Amino acid sequence: MSTENEGAAIPPEAGPRPAPPAPHPDPAVPPAPDFKPAVGAAPAAPDAPIGPPGEPAAGANLPATPTVAPPPATPPAVADASGADRPLPDAAWWPEDAGKAQDGAPGGPGAPGAPGAPWGDTPALPSDPPSSKRSGGLVAALLAAVLVAGGIGGGIGYWAADRQDSGDSTTISALGNPKADSRAPGSVSDIAGKALPSVVTIEAESSNGEGGTGTGFVYDKQGHILTNNHVVASAADNGKLTATFSNGKRYTAEVVGRAQGYDVAVIKLKNASGAKLTPLPLGDSDKVVVGDATVAIGAPFGLSGTVTTGIVSAKNRPVASSDGGGGNASYMSALQTDASINPGNSGGPLLNADGGVIGINSAIQSAGNGGGLGGETQQSGSIGLGFAIPINQARNVAQQLIRTGEPVYPVIEATVNMKDTGNGATIAGNGAGGSQAVVPGGPAAKAGLKAGDVIVKLNDTVIDSGPTLISEIWTHKPGDKVTITYKRDGKQSTTQVTLGQRKGDS
């Protein structure tokens, strides 16, 4: 509740004014309900502030001594959210409510029978009838209260319209757009309305009952769904996998293929002959520039169909993330966005202003643990640093998975240190299990690279670490030729490497 108007003075009115009644103790304000990750019933709406009763029409003759009805034996009651009656607290007239009437004015807290008057008190009314100036001022003040309090606009609008027969009439027009149902092409609501029917909430459960919730989107009319590997990994081996559309229709699914290193997976709906499959259009992530608008859709903390907006904050951001399961990390040269992304958004689309998919939301930087979205059971929240796999890369991986069921990675066949950062990617002294760090006859060896060389650039991209080198290499395809700049014994040199390939995640 806004408090910016609290304590504002109310202009004095002409004529005698009775002493204000003693205030009732302020009622206790109930604490806000805790937000729960799981989807549940919406909390009951708080009681709306009670609108003021009507005044006598301007110019009406008032009796010199008003007749006052006997006070009620108990305070008036108002129904709470549960339907039970409770005494009406003084706080129903909010202190900052610009529509609160003057003490002693008709309908005000000091008026006979008004909510703020002491029970049985009968303050005298001014002998003169209220002026038309005050009548118009009260209506304007009440209109201001609509903006502050909300939820009472309908009652005040009716009350003001009913006074049009008085000497000083006021007309209140409802604000709104008669074409509100027709959203402008390219608006967020237009983009979301077209995309939501093609976005699914994925529930994955392992054979031992563990799992989580993520997101995916329709890739083609054959029922393939594109998502993250870490969303479906738990259900890959004899687990359960379901996909639920925005219309509530739920389908079982199976894993077609998954690439742990890319963090990309393709699943396919079962028995989905009756499903309306509209593939989302794919954009061109290579043409994205920093500052472009973004729209993210997903199921953060299980809240399906959530839409958030932002911009592209950076490109080619090296990100290494893990699903927390002890497996190998995933590497991506990511699109960074400040659109709100949380656990459950993983696998969902990141759209551009044309409604085309430019990335797959995959990870966030968390202020709490510095981790990503992996595992979907971590309750880390968005701090405006989200990362998405560029769709051009994800599309190549998806096509490979649909064709063969296994990923193919471009490699230089050299082992680099993964913990050194800032000065480049250093080729290690030894490979796994004591093998040579530079595979004899491999792409790196053919290009003349040796153990101890520090790779500082790949094409025009600066390399500051091992993860950066891997994520940049994986934006290419096997057979691509890349230029590598490296340092050896303090001397900088360049060489050209033709990328080799590795199949599978083993």
Short mmCIF file of C-alpha atoms in Angstrom, two decimals:
data_model
loop_
_atom_site.label_atom_id
_atom_site.label_comp_id
_atom_site.label_asym_id
_atom_site.label_seq_id
_atom_site.Cartn_x
_atom_site.Cartn_y
_atom_site.Cartn_z
CA MET A 1 0.00 0.00 0.00
CA SER A 2 1.43 3.33 -0.99
CA THR A 3 2.23 5.74 1.79
CA GLU A 4 3.37 8.71 -0.23
CA ASN A 5 0.23 10.69 0.64
CA GLU A 6 0.16 9.75 4.32
CA GLY A 7 -0.04 12.74 6.63
CA ALA A 8 -1.16 15.20 3.92
CA ALA A 9 -3.22 18.02 5.43
CA ILE A 10 -6.88 18.33 4.52
CA PRO A 11 -7.91 21.93 3.66
CA PRO A 12 -10.13 23.46 6.37
CA GLU A 13 -13.74 24.10 5.53
CA ALA A 14 -15.68 27.22 6.40
CA GLY A 15 -17.88 27.28 9.45
CA PRO A 16 -17.67 25.63 12.83
CA ARG A 17 -16.06 22.25 13.04
CA PRO A 18 -16.70 19.72 15.80
CA ALA A 19 -13.83 18.19 17.68
CA PRO A 20 -12.51 15.05 15.93
CA PRO A 21 -13.39 11.76 17.55
CA ALA A 22 -10.78 9.83 19.46
CA PRO A 23 -9.08 7.45 17.03
CA HIS A 24 -9.49 3.76 17.42
CA PRO A 25 -6.31 1.73 17.86
CA ASP A 26 -4.78 0.93 14.50
CA PRO A 27 -5.68 -2.61 13.53
CA ALA A 28 -2.89 -5.05 13.08
CA VAL A 29 -1.83 -5.39 9.47
CA PRO A 30 -1.56 -9.05 8.50
CA PRO A 31 1.83 -10.04 7.03
CA ALA A 32 2.09 -10.71 3.29
CA PRO A 33 1.79 -14.41 2.44
CA ASP A 34 5.00 -16.25 1.65
CA PHE A 35 5.49 -16.95 -2.03
CA LYS A 36 5.69 -20.64 -2.71
CA PRO A 37 7.49 -22.11 -5.74
CA ALA A 38 4.77 -24.63 -6.44
CA VAL A 39 1.72 -23.57 -8.36
CA GLY A 40 -1.23 -23.27 -6.07
CA ALA A 41 -4.44 -21.42 -5.47
CA ALA A 42 -4.18 -17.67 -5.71
CA PRO A 43 -4.33 -15.88 -2.32
CA ALA A 44 -7.63 -14.30 -1.40
CA ALA A 45 -7.94 -10.66 -2.36
CA PRO A 46 -7.83 -8.22 0.57
CA ASP A 47 -10.98 -6.38 1.53
CA ALA A 48 -11.48 -3.33 -0.65
CA PRO A 49 -11.67 0.01 1.18
CA ILE A 50 -15.21 0.99 1.89
CA GLY A 51 -16.40 3.88 -0.27
CA PRO A 52 -17.92 6.97 1.40
CA PRO A 53 -21.69 7.24 1.66
CA GLY A 54 -23.34 9.96 -0.39
CA GLU A 55 -23.71 13.57 0.72
CA PRO A 56 -26.92 15.56 0.67
CA ALA A 57 -27.41 17.29 -2.67
CA ALA A 58 -26.02 20.81 -2.86
CA GLY A 59 -28.57 23.37 -1.86
CA ALA A 60 -30.77 20.98 0.11
CA ASN A 61 -32.36 22.35 3.29
CA LEU A 62 -31.10 20.69 6.42
CA PRO A 63 -33.05 20.76 9.70
CA ALA A 64 -31.54 22.96 12.38
CA THR A 65 -31.42 19.97 14.71
CA PRO A 66 -30.85 16.76 12.81
CA THR A 67 -32.63 13.63 13.88
CA VAL A 68 -30.09 10.95 14.63
CA ALA A 69 -30.92 7.28 14.62
CA PRO A 70 -29.97 5.35 17.76
CA PRO A 71 -26.44 4.00 17.51
CA PRO A 72 -26.09 0.29 16.73
CA ALA A 73 -25.44 -2.03 19.59
CA THR A 74 -22.38 -3.43 17.84
CA PRO A 75 -20.09 -1.98 15.18
CA PRO A 76 -21.04 -2.59 11.55
CA ALA A 77 -19.51 -5.69 10.06
CA VAL A 78 -17.80 -6.50 6.77
CA ALA A 79 -17.35 -9.93 5.25
CA ASP A 80 -13.76 -11.17 5.11
CA ALA A 81 -12.32 -13.50 2.49
CA SER A 82 -13.73 -16.53 4.22
CA GLY A 83 -17.25 -15.11 4.26
CA ALA A 84 -17.37 -14.64 8.07
CA ASP A 85 -18.43 -11.25 9.44
CA ARG A 86 -15.98 -9.20 11.46
CA PRO A 87 -16.14 -5.64 12.92
CA LEU A 88 -15.20 -2.98 10.41
CA PRO A 89 -11.83 -1.49 11.48
CA ASP A 90 -11.05 2.19 11.18
CA ALA A 91 -8.27 1.24 8.77
CA ALA A 92 -10.89 0.65 6.10
CA TRP A 93 -10.46 4.39 5.61
CA TRP A 94 -6.78 4.43 4.71
CA PRO A 95 -4.84 7.43 6.18
CA GLU A 96 -3.44 8.34 2.78
CA ASP A 97 -6.80 7.89 1.06
CA ALA A 98 -7.40 11.22 -0.70
CA GLY A 99 -11.12 10.44 -0.68
CA LYS A 100 -11.41 10.43 3.12
CA ALA A 101 -14.06 12.95 4.17
CA GLN A 102 -13.53 15.66 6.77
CA ASP A 103 -14.33 14.89 10.38
CA GLY A 104 -17.88 15.95 10.98
CA ALA A 105 -18.73 16.23 7.27
CA PRO A 106 -21.59 14.16 5.92
CA GLY A 107 -20.22 10.71 5.28
CA GLY A 108 -16.97 11.53 7.13
CA PRO A 109 -15.56 9.67 10.13
CA GLY A 110 -17.18 12.11 12.51
CA ALA A 111 -20.62 11.80 10.96
CA PRO A 112 -23.39 10.01 12.81
CA GLY A 113 -23.11 6.29 12.23
CA ALA A 114 -19.93 6.70 10.17
CA PRO A 115 -17.23 4.04 10.58
CA GLY A 116 -14.88 6.35 12.47
CA ALA A 117 -17.42 7.92 14.90
CA PRO A 118 -17.55 6.84 18.54
CA TRP A 119 -20.57 4.67 19.11
CA GLY A 120 -23.45 6.80 20.49
CA ASP A 121 -21.70 10.13 19.79
CA THR A 122 -23.88 12.68 18.03
CA PRO A 123 -21.79 15.59 16.77
CA ALA A 124 -23.66 18.64 15.56
CA LEU A 125 -23.86 19.34 11.86
CA PRO A 126 -23.14 22.81 10.45
CA SER A 127 -26.29 24.86 10.09
CA ASP A 128 -25.39 25.84 6.55
CA PRO A 129 -25.71 23.24 3.81
CA PRO A 130 -22.44 22.06 2.19
CA SER A 131 -21.33 24.35 -0.60
CA SER A 132 -21.15 23.24 -4.21
CA LYS A 133 -17.42 24.05 -4.17
CA ARG A 134 -16.85 21.52 -1.42
CA SER A 135 -19.03 18.99 -3.25
CA GLY A 136 -16.92 19.23 -6.38
CA GLY A 137 -13.72 19.10 -4.29
CA LEU A 138 -14.83 15.94 -2.55
CA VAL A 139 -15.57 14.25 -5.86
CA ALA A 140 -12.14 15.23 -7.18
CA ALA A 141 -10.53 13.97 -3.98
CA LEU A 142 -12.41 10.71 -4.24
CA LEU A 143 -11.28 10.34 -7.84
CA ALA A 144 -7.69 10.71 -6.62
CA ALA A 145 -8.40 7.96 -4.11
CA VAL A 146 -9.21 5.62 -6.98
CA LEU A 147 -5.62 5.97 -8.21
CA VAL A 148 -4.18 5.39 -4.75
CA ALA A 149 -6.39 2.66 -3.39
CA GLY A 150 -7.61 0.83 -6.50
CA GLY A 151 -10.52 -1.55 -6.39
CA ILE A 152 -13.15 1.05 -5.52
CA GLY A 153 -13.33 2.85 -8.85
CA GLY A 154 -16.60 1.23 -9.85
CA GLY A 155 -18.38 2.31 -6.68
CA ILE A 156 -17.10 5.89 -6.84
CA GLY A 157 -17.91 6.16 -10.53
CA TYR A 158 -21.49 5.17 -9.81
CA TRP A 159 -21.69 7.52 -6.81
CA ALA A 160 -20.45 10.49 -8.88
CA ALA A 161 -22.74 9.71 -11.80
CA ASP A 162 -25.71 9.56 -9.43
CA ARG A 163 -24.99 13.17 -8.43
CA GLN A 164 -25.44 14.63 -11.91
CA ASP A 165 -28.85 15.98 -10.89
CA SER A 166 -27.29 18.21 -8.21
CA GLY A 167 -26.31 21.82 -8.74
CA ASP A 168 -22.65 20.93 -9.35
CA SER A 169 -22.49 17.77 -11.45
CA THR A 170 -19.31 15.87 -12.23
CA THR A 171 -18.84 13.41 -15.07
CA ILE A 172 -16.29 10.60 -14.79
CA SER A 173 -15.34 8.78 -17.97
CA ALA A 174 -13.93 5.26 -17.88
CA LEU A 175 -10.43 5.02 -19.29
CA GLY A 176 -9.69 2.28 -21.77
CA ASN A 177 -8.92 1.34 -25.32
CA PRO A 178 -11.87 0.05 -27.34
CA LYS A 179 -9.33 -1.89 -29.42
CA ALA A 180 -7.68 -3.49 -26.38
CA ASP A 181 -8.34 -6.95 -27.78
CA SER A 182 -6.33 -6.13 -30.88
CA ARG A 183 -2.64 -5.91 -29.98
CA ALA A 184 -0.20 -4.14 -32.24
CA PRO A 185 1.95 -6.47 -34.33
CA GLY A 186 5.32 -6.87 -32.70
CA SER A 187 4.11 -5.93 -29.22
CA VAL A 188 5.03 -8.21 -26.33
CA SER A 189 1.43 -9.37 -25.99
CA ASP A 190 1.29 -10.15 -29.71
CA ILE A 191 4.56 -12.12 -29.57
CA ALA A 192 3.49 -13.99 -26.44
CA GLY A 193 0.04 -14.78 -27.82
CA LYS A 194 1.54 -16.40 -30.90
CA ALA A 195 4.33 -18.27 -29.10
CA LEU A 196 2.61 -19.62 -25.99
CA PRO A 197 0.64 -22.39 -27.78
CA SER A 198 3.98 -23.81 -29.01
CA VAL A 199 5.74 -23.77 -25.62
CA VAL A 200 5.46 -26.79 -23.32
CA THR A 201 6.18 -27.44 -19.67
CA ILE A 202 8.32 -30.56 -19.30
CA GLU A 203 8.24 -32.79 -16.26
CA ALA A 204 11.05 -35.33 -15.99
CA GLU A 205 11.15 -38.11 -13.40
CA SER A 206 13.86 -40.70 -12.95
CA SER A 207 13.23 -44.35 -12.16
CA ASN A 208 13.74 -43.61 -8.45
CA GLY A 209 11.20 -40.77 -8.47
CA GLU A 210 13.58 -37.81 -8.62
CA GLY A 211 13.29 -35.12 -11.25
CA GLY A 212 12.24 -31.58 -11.96
CA THR A 213 10.42 -29.17 -14.22
CA GLY A 214 11.67 -27.35 -17.30
CA THR A 215 10.48 -25.96 -20.60
CA GLY A 216 10.66 -26.80 -24.29
CA PHE A 217 9.14 -25.66 -27.56
CA VAL A 218 7.80 -27.25 -30.73
CA TYR A 219 10.60 -27.73 -33.26
CA ASP A 220 8.71 -29.38 -36.14
CA LYS A 221 5.35 -30.85 -37.13
CA GLN A 222 6.58 -34.39 -36.43
CA GLY A 223 6.31 -33.73 -32.70
CA HIS A 224 9.95 -33.00 -31.88
CA ILE A 225 10.47 -30.69 -28.90
CA LEU A 226 13.71 -28.77 -28.39
CA THR A 227 14.96 -28.29 -24.83
CA ASN A 228 18.04 -28.52 -22.56
CA ASN A 229 19.82 -31.76 -21.81
CA HIS A 230 19.78 -31.06 -18.08
CA VAL A 231 15.98 -30.77 -18.17
CA VAL A 232 15.46 -34.35 -19.41
CA ALA A 233 18.65 -36.10 -18.26
CA SER A 234 17.01 -37.63 -15.17
CA ALA A 235 14.35 -39.34 -17.31
CA ALA A 236 16.70 -40.54 -20.06
CA ASP A 237 17.17 -44.00 -18.54
CA ASN A 238 13.81 -45.69 -17.87
CA GLY A 239 12.28 -42.55 -16.43
CA LYS A 240 9.03 -40.71 -17.13
CA LEU A 241 8.75 -37.69 -19.37
CA THR A 242 5.67 -35.55 -20.03
CA ALA A 243 5.01 -32.36 -21.96
CA THR A 244 2.04 -30.10 -21.19
CA PHE A 245 0.81 -27.43 -23.62
CA SER A 246 -0.69 -24.08 -22.66
CA ASN A 247 -4.19 -25.45 -23.38
CA GLY A 248 -3.68 -28.05 -20.67
CA LYS A 249 -3.23 -31.04 -22.98
CA ARG A 250 -0.59 -33.40 -21.67
CA TYR A 251 1.44 -35.94 -23.62
CA THR A 252 4.03 -38.53 -22.71
CA ALA A 253 7.34 -38.17 -24.49
CA GLU A 254 10.61 -39.95 -25.12
CA VAL A 255 14.20 -38.78 -25.53
CA VAL A 256 15.37 -38.81 -29.15
CA GLY A 257 18.89 -37.63 -28.42
CA ARG A 258 20.81 -35.39 -26.06
CA ALA A 259 24.14 -33.60 -26.09
CA GLN A 260 25.56 -33.07 -22.64
CA GLY A 261 28.39 -30.81 -23.79
CA TYR A 262 26.06 -28.49 -25.71
CA ASP A 263 23.27 -28.87 -23.11
CA VAL A 264 20.79 -29.51 -25.92
CA ALA A 265 18.23 -32.31 -26.15
CA VAL A 266 15.42 -33.34 -28.48
CA ILE A 267 12.38 -35.25 -27.24
CA LYS A 268 9.36 -36.47 -29.18
CA LEU A 269 5.71 -36.62 -28.18
CA LYS A 270 4.00 -40.01 -28.09
CA ASN A 271 0.48 -40.50 -29.45
CA ALA A 272 0.26 -36.86 -30.44
CA SER A 273 -1.70 -37.28 -33.65
CA GLY A 274 -4.37 -34.92 -32.33
CA ALA A 275 -1.92 -32.31 -31.05
CA LYS A 276 -1.80 -28.93 -32.76
CA LEU A 277 1.89 -28.62 -33.57
CA THR A 278 2.98 -25.18 -34.70
CA PRO A 279 6.78 -24.93 -34.80
CA LEU A 280 8.18 -21.66 -33.51
CA PRO A 281 10.00 -19.70 -36.23
CA LEU A 282 13.77 -19.69 -35.77
CA GLY A 283 15.68 -16.43 -35.98
CA ASP A 284 19.35 -15.85 -36.82
CA SER A 285 21.42 -15.55 -33.65
CA ASP A 286 24.45 -14.39 -35.65
CA LYS A 287 22.59 -11.19 -36.55
CA VAL A 288 21.62 -10.35 -32.98
CA VAL A 289 23.15 -7.15 -31.60
CA VAL A 290 23.46 -5.90 -28.05
CA GLY A 291 20.37 -3.93 -27.10
CA ASP A 292 17.91 -5.98 -29.16
CA ALA A 293 14.64 -6.66 -27.36
CA THR A 294 14.06 -10.14 -25.95
CA VAL A 295 11.06 -12.11 -24.71
CA ALA A 296 11.58 -15.22 -22.55
CA ILE A 297 8.88 -17.83 -22.02
CA GLY A 298 9.02 -20.68 -19.55
CA ALA A 299 7.86 -22.23 -16.30
CA PRO A 300 9.94 -20.62 -13.54
CA PHE A 301 9.44 -22.51 -10.27
CA GLY A 302 6.65 -24.45 -12.01
CA LEU A 303 4.66 -21.36 -13.07
CA SER A 304 3.88 -22.42 -16.63
CA GLY A 305 3.44 -19.88 -19.41
CA THR A 306 5.39 -17.11 -17.68
CA VAL A 307 6.48 -14.31 -20.03
CA THR A 308 9.30 -11.88 -19.21
CA THR A 309 11.08 -9.24 -21.27
CA GLY A 310 14.49 -7.63 -21.52
CA ILE A 311 17.28 -6.99 -23.98
CA VAL A 312 20.36 -8.75 -25.29
CA SER A 313 22.95 -7.64 -22.74
CA ALA A 314 26.00 -9.24 -24.37
CA LYS A 315 27.04 -11.75 -27.03
CA ASN A 316 29.61 -14.55 -27.13
CA ARG A 317 29.63 -14.82 -23.35
CA PRO A 318 31.63 -17.94 -22.37
CA VAL A 319 29.58 -19.96 -19.89
CA ALA A 320 30.35 -23.30 -18.29
CA SER A 321 27.45 -24.81 -16.39
CA SER A 322 26.64 -28.11 -14.76
CA ASP A 323 23.43 -29.84 -13.80
CA GLY A 324 24.85 -30.65 -10.39
CA GLY A 325 24.77 -34.38 -11.09
CA GLY A 326 28.52 -34.86 -11.15
CA GLY A 327 28.73 -35.18 -14.92
CA ASN A 328 30.75 -33.16 -17.38
CA ALA A 329 30.07 -29.46 -17.65
CA SER A 330 28.35 -27.83 -20.61
CA TYR A 331 30.03 -25.04 -22.51
CA MET A 332 28.37 -22.34 -24.54
CA SER A 333 29.24 -19.07 -26.20
CA ALA A 334 26.01 -17.62 -24.90
CA LEU A 335 23.66 -14.75 -25.50
CA GLN A 336 23.31 -12.82 -22.27
CA THR A 337 19.95 -11.27 -21.41
CA ASP A 338 18.46 -9.37 -18.49
CA ALA A 339 15.02 -10.90 -19.10
CA SER A 340 14.03 -12.62 -15.86
CA ILE A 341 15.04 -16.29 -16.04
CA ASN A 342 14.69 -18.67 -13.10
CA PRO A 343 14.81 -22.42 -12.41
CA GLY A 344 12.14 -23.93 -14.66
CA ASN A 345 12.88 -21.56 -17.57
CA SER A 346 15.56 -23.96 -18.82
CA GLY A 347 14.88 -25.17 -22.35
CA GLY A 348 12.42 -22.38 -23.10
CA PRO A 349 12.72 -20.01 -26.05
CA LEU A 350 14.36 -16.61 -26.02
CA LEU A 351 12.55 -14.62 -28.72
CA ASN A 352 13.41 -11.47 -30.63
CA ALA A 353 11.07 -8.58 -31.47
CA ASP A 354 9.84 -10.48 -34.55
CA GLY A 355 8.84 -13.51 -32.46
CA GLY A 356 11.69 -15.65 -33.79
CA VAL A 357 13.70 -17.91 -31.48
CA ILE A 358 17.25 -16.60 -31.06
CA GLY A 359 18.27 -18.82 -28.16
CA ILE A 360 17.44 -21.57 -25.67
CA ASN A 361 17.42 -20.30 -22.08
CA SER A 362 19.88 -22.45 -20.19
CA ALA A 363 21.65 -20.83 -17.22
CA ILE A 364 21.73 -17.89 -14.83
CA GLN A 365 24.37 -16.29 -12.68
CA SER A 366 23.16 -16.46 -9.11
CA ALA A 367 24.23 -14.08 -6.36
CA GLY A 368 23.76 -16.90 -3.87
CA ASN A 369 25.80 -19.75 -5.25
CA GLY A 370 27.29 -18.52 -8.51
CA GLY A 371 25.73 -21.50 -10.29
CA GLY A 372 23.40 -21.96 -13.17
CA LEU A 373 19.91 -23.31 -13.70
CA GLY A 374 21.18 -26.87 -13.65
CA GLY A 375 19.16 -29.42 -11.75
CA GLU A 376 16.08 -27.17 -11.57
CA THR A 377 15.88 -28.05 -7.87
CA GLN A 378 18.20 -25.20 -6.88
CA GLN A 379 16.07 -22.33 -5.67
CA SER A 380 18.37 -19.60 -6.93
CA GLY A 381 16.68 -16.56 -8.40
CA SER A 382 17.26 -14.17 -11.26
CA ILE A 383 19.54 -11.18 -10.77
CA GLY A 384 19.26 -10.12 -14.40
CA LEU A 385 22.11 -12.29 -15.70
CA GLY A 386 20.61 -15.00 -17.87
CA PHE A 387 22.30 -17.01 -20.61
CA ALA A 388 20.89 -18.69 -23.69
CA ILE A 389 22.41 -21.09 -26.22
CA PRO A 390 22.43 -19.32 -29.61
CA ILE A 391 19.79 -20.89 -31.81
CA ASN A 392 22.12 -21.30 -34.80
CA GLN A 393 24.23 -23.66 -32.74
CA ALA A 394 21.25 -25.38 -31.12
CA ARG A 395 19.63 -25.95 -34.54
CA ASN A 396 22.75 -27.72 -35.86
CA VAL A 397 22.86 -29.93 -32.76
CA ALA A 398 19.14 -30.70 -32.97
CA GLN A 399 19.38 -31.76 -36.60
CA GLN A 400 22.28 -34.07 -35.75
CA LEU A 401 20.37 -35.59 -32.83
CA ILE A 402 17.27 -36.20 -34.94
CA ARG A 403 19.35 -37.86 -37.67
CA THR A 404 21.64 -40.04 -35.56
CA GLY A 405 20.60 -39.74 -31.92
CA GLU A 406 24.11 -38.68 -30.81
CA PRO A 407 26.02 -35.40 -30.85
CA VAL A 408 29.12 -34.56 -32.84
CA TYR A 409 31.66 -32.09 -31.45
CA PRO A 410 34.39 -30.18 -33.30
CA VAL A 411 37.79 -30.62 -31.61
CA ILE A 412 41.45 -29.66 -31.96
CA GLU A 413 42.55 -32.80 -30.03
CA ALA A 414 44.58 -31.01 -27.42
CA THR A 415 44.05 -30.93 -23.66
CA VAL A 416 44.01 -27.47 -22.09
CA ASN A 417 44.04 -26.36 -18.46
CA MET A 418 40.51 -25.51 -17.33
CA LYS A 419 41.33 -23.60 -14.13
CA ASP A 420 43.71 -20.99 -15.52
CA THR A 421 41.91 -17.76 -16.40
CA GLY A 422 42.80 -14.33 -17.67
CA ASN A 423 45.89 -15.05 -19.77
CA GLY A 424 44.58 -17.55 -22.31
CA ALA A 425 44.09 -21.31 -22.63
CA THR A 426 47.30 -23.18 -21.85
CA ILE A 427 47.88 -26.57 -23.47
CA ALA A 428 48.52 -28.96 -20.57
CA GLY A 429 51.64 -31.01 -20.04
CA ASN A 430 49.71 -34.28 -20.13
CA GLY A 431 46.34 -35.53 -21.29
CA ALA A 432 43.87 -37.79 -19.49
CA GLY A 433 45.44 -40.84 -17.87
CA GLY A 434 48.96 -39.62 -18.57
CA SER A 435 48.48 -39.55 -22.33
CA GLN A 436 50.01 -36.86 -24.52
CA ALA A 437 48.26 -33.49 -24.28
CA VAL A 438 48.51 -32.97 -28.04
CA VAL A 439 47.21 -36.06 -29.84
CA PRO A 440 49.77 -37.21 -32.43
CA GLY A 441 48.43 -36.67 -35.95
CA GLY A 442 45.47 -34.64 -34.65
CA PRO A 443 44.42 -31.16 -35.81
CA ALA A 444 46.50 -29.32 -33.18
CA ALA A 445 49.59 -31.44 -33.86
CA LYS A 446 49.27 -30.89 -37.62
CA ALA A 447 49.08 -27.12 -36.99
CA GLY A 448 52.33 -27.24 -34.97
CA LEU A 449 50.87 -26.63 -31.50
CA LYS A 450 52.73 -28.08 -28.51
CA ALA A 451 52.29 -28.60 -24.77
CA GLY A 452 52.82 -25.32 -22.93
CA ASP A 453 51.56 -23.13 -25.78
CA VAL A 454 49.09 -20.48 -24.60
CA ILE A 455 46.19 -19.92 -27.02
CA VAL A 456 45.09 -16.27 -26.80
CA LYS A 457 42.78 -15.90 -29.79
CA LEU A 458 40.58 -18.01 -32.07
CA ASN A 459 39.80 -16.09 -35.23
CA ASP A 460 38.86 -12.64 -33.86
CA THR A 461 37.68 -13.84 -30.45
CA VAL A 462 39.97 -13.25 -27.49
CA ILE A 463 40.56 -16.44 -25.48
CA ASP A 464 41.08 -15.92 -21.75
CA SER A 465 40.60 -19.46 -20.43
CA GLY A 466 40.10 -23.11 -21.30
CA PRO A 467 36.28 -22.93 -21.05
CA THR A 468 36.28 -19.92 -23.38
CA LEU A 469 38.34 -21.84 -25.96
CA ILE A 470 36.01 -24.87 -25.84
CA SER A 471 32.81 -22.82 -26.03
CA GLU A 472 34.19 -20.90 -29.00
CA ILE A 473 35.35 -24.05 -30.84
CA TRP A 474 31.91 -25.60 -30.35
CA THR A 475 30.25 -22.77 -32.25
CA HIS A 476 31.84 -24.29 -35.37
CA LYS A 477 31.43 -27.57 -37.23
CA PRO A 478 33.91 -30.38 -37.83
CA GLY A 479 35.95 -29.55 -40.92
CA ASP A 480 35.84 -25.78 -40.37
CA LYS A 481 39.18 -23.99 -40.61
CA VAL A 482 40.01 -21.57 -37.80
CA THR A 483 42.97 -19.29 -37.14
CA ILE A 484 44.59 -19.73 -33.73
CA THR A 485 46.91 -17.16 -32.19
CA TYR A 486 49.22 -18.53 -29.47
CA LYS A 487 52.25 -17.58 -27.39
CA ARG A 488 55.35 -19.73 -26.98
CA ASP A 489 58.35 -18.60 -24.96
CA GLY A 490 57.06 -15.04 -25.01
CA LYS A 491 56.70 -14.94 -28.80
CA GLN A 492 53.27 -14.67 -30.43
CA SER A 493 52.46 -16.69 -33.56
CA THR A 494 49.43 -17.76 -35.59
CA THR A 495 48.49 -21.02 -37.23
CA GLN A 496 45.50 -22.47 -39.07
CA VAL A 497 43.70 -25.49 -37.67
CA THR A 498 41.19 -27.70 -39.47
CA LEU A 499 38.79 -28.92 -36.79
CA GLY A 500 38.36 -32.63 -36.25
CA GLN A 501 35.35 -34.38 -34.69
CA ARG A 502 34.32 -36.45 -31.73
CA LYS A 503 31.09 -38.43 -31.57
CA GLY A 504 29.08 -38.87 -28.42
CA ASP A 505 29.58 -37.65 -24.86
CA SER A 506 31.78 -40.49 -23.62
#
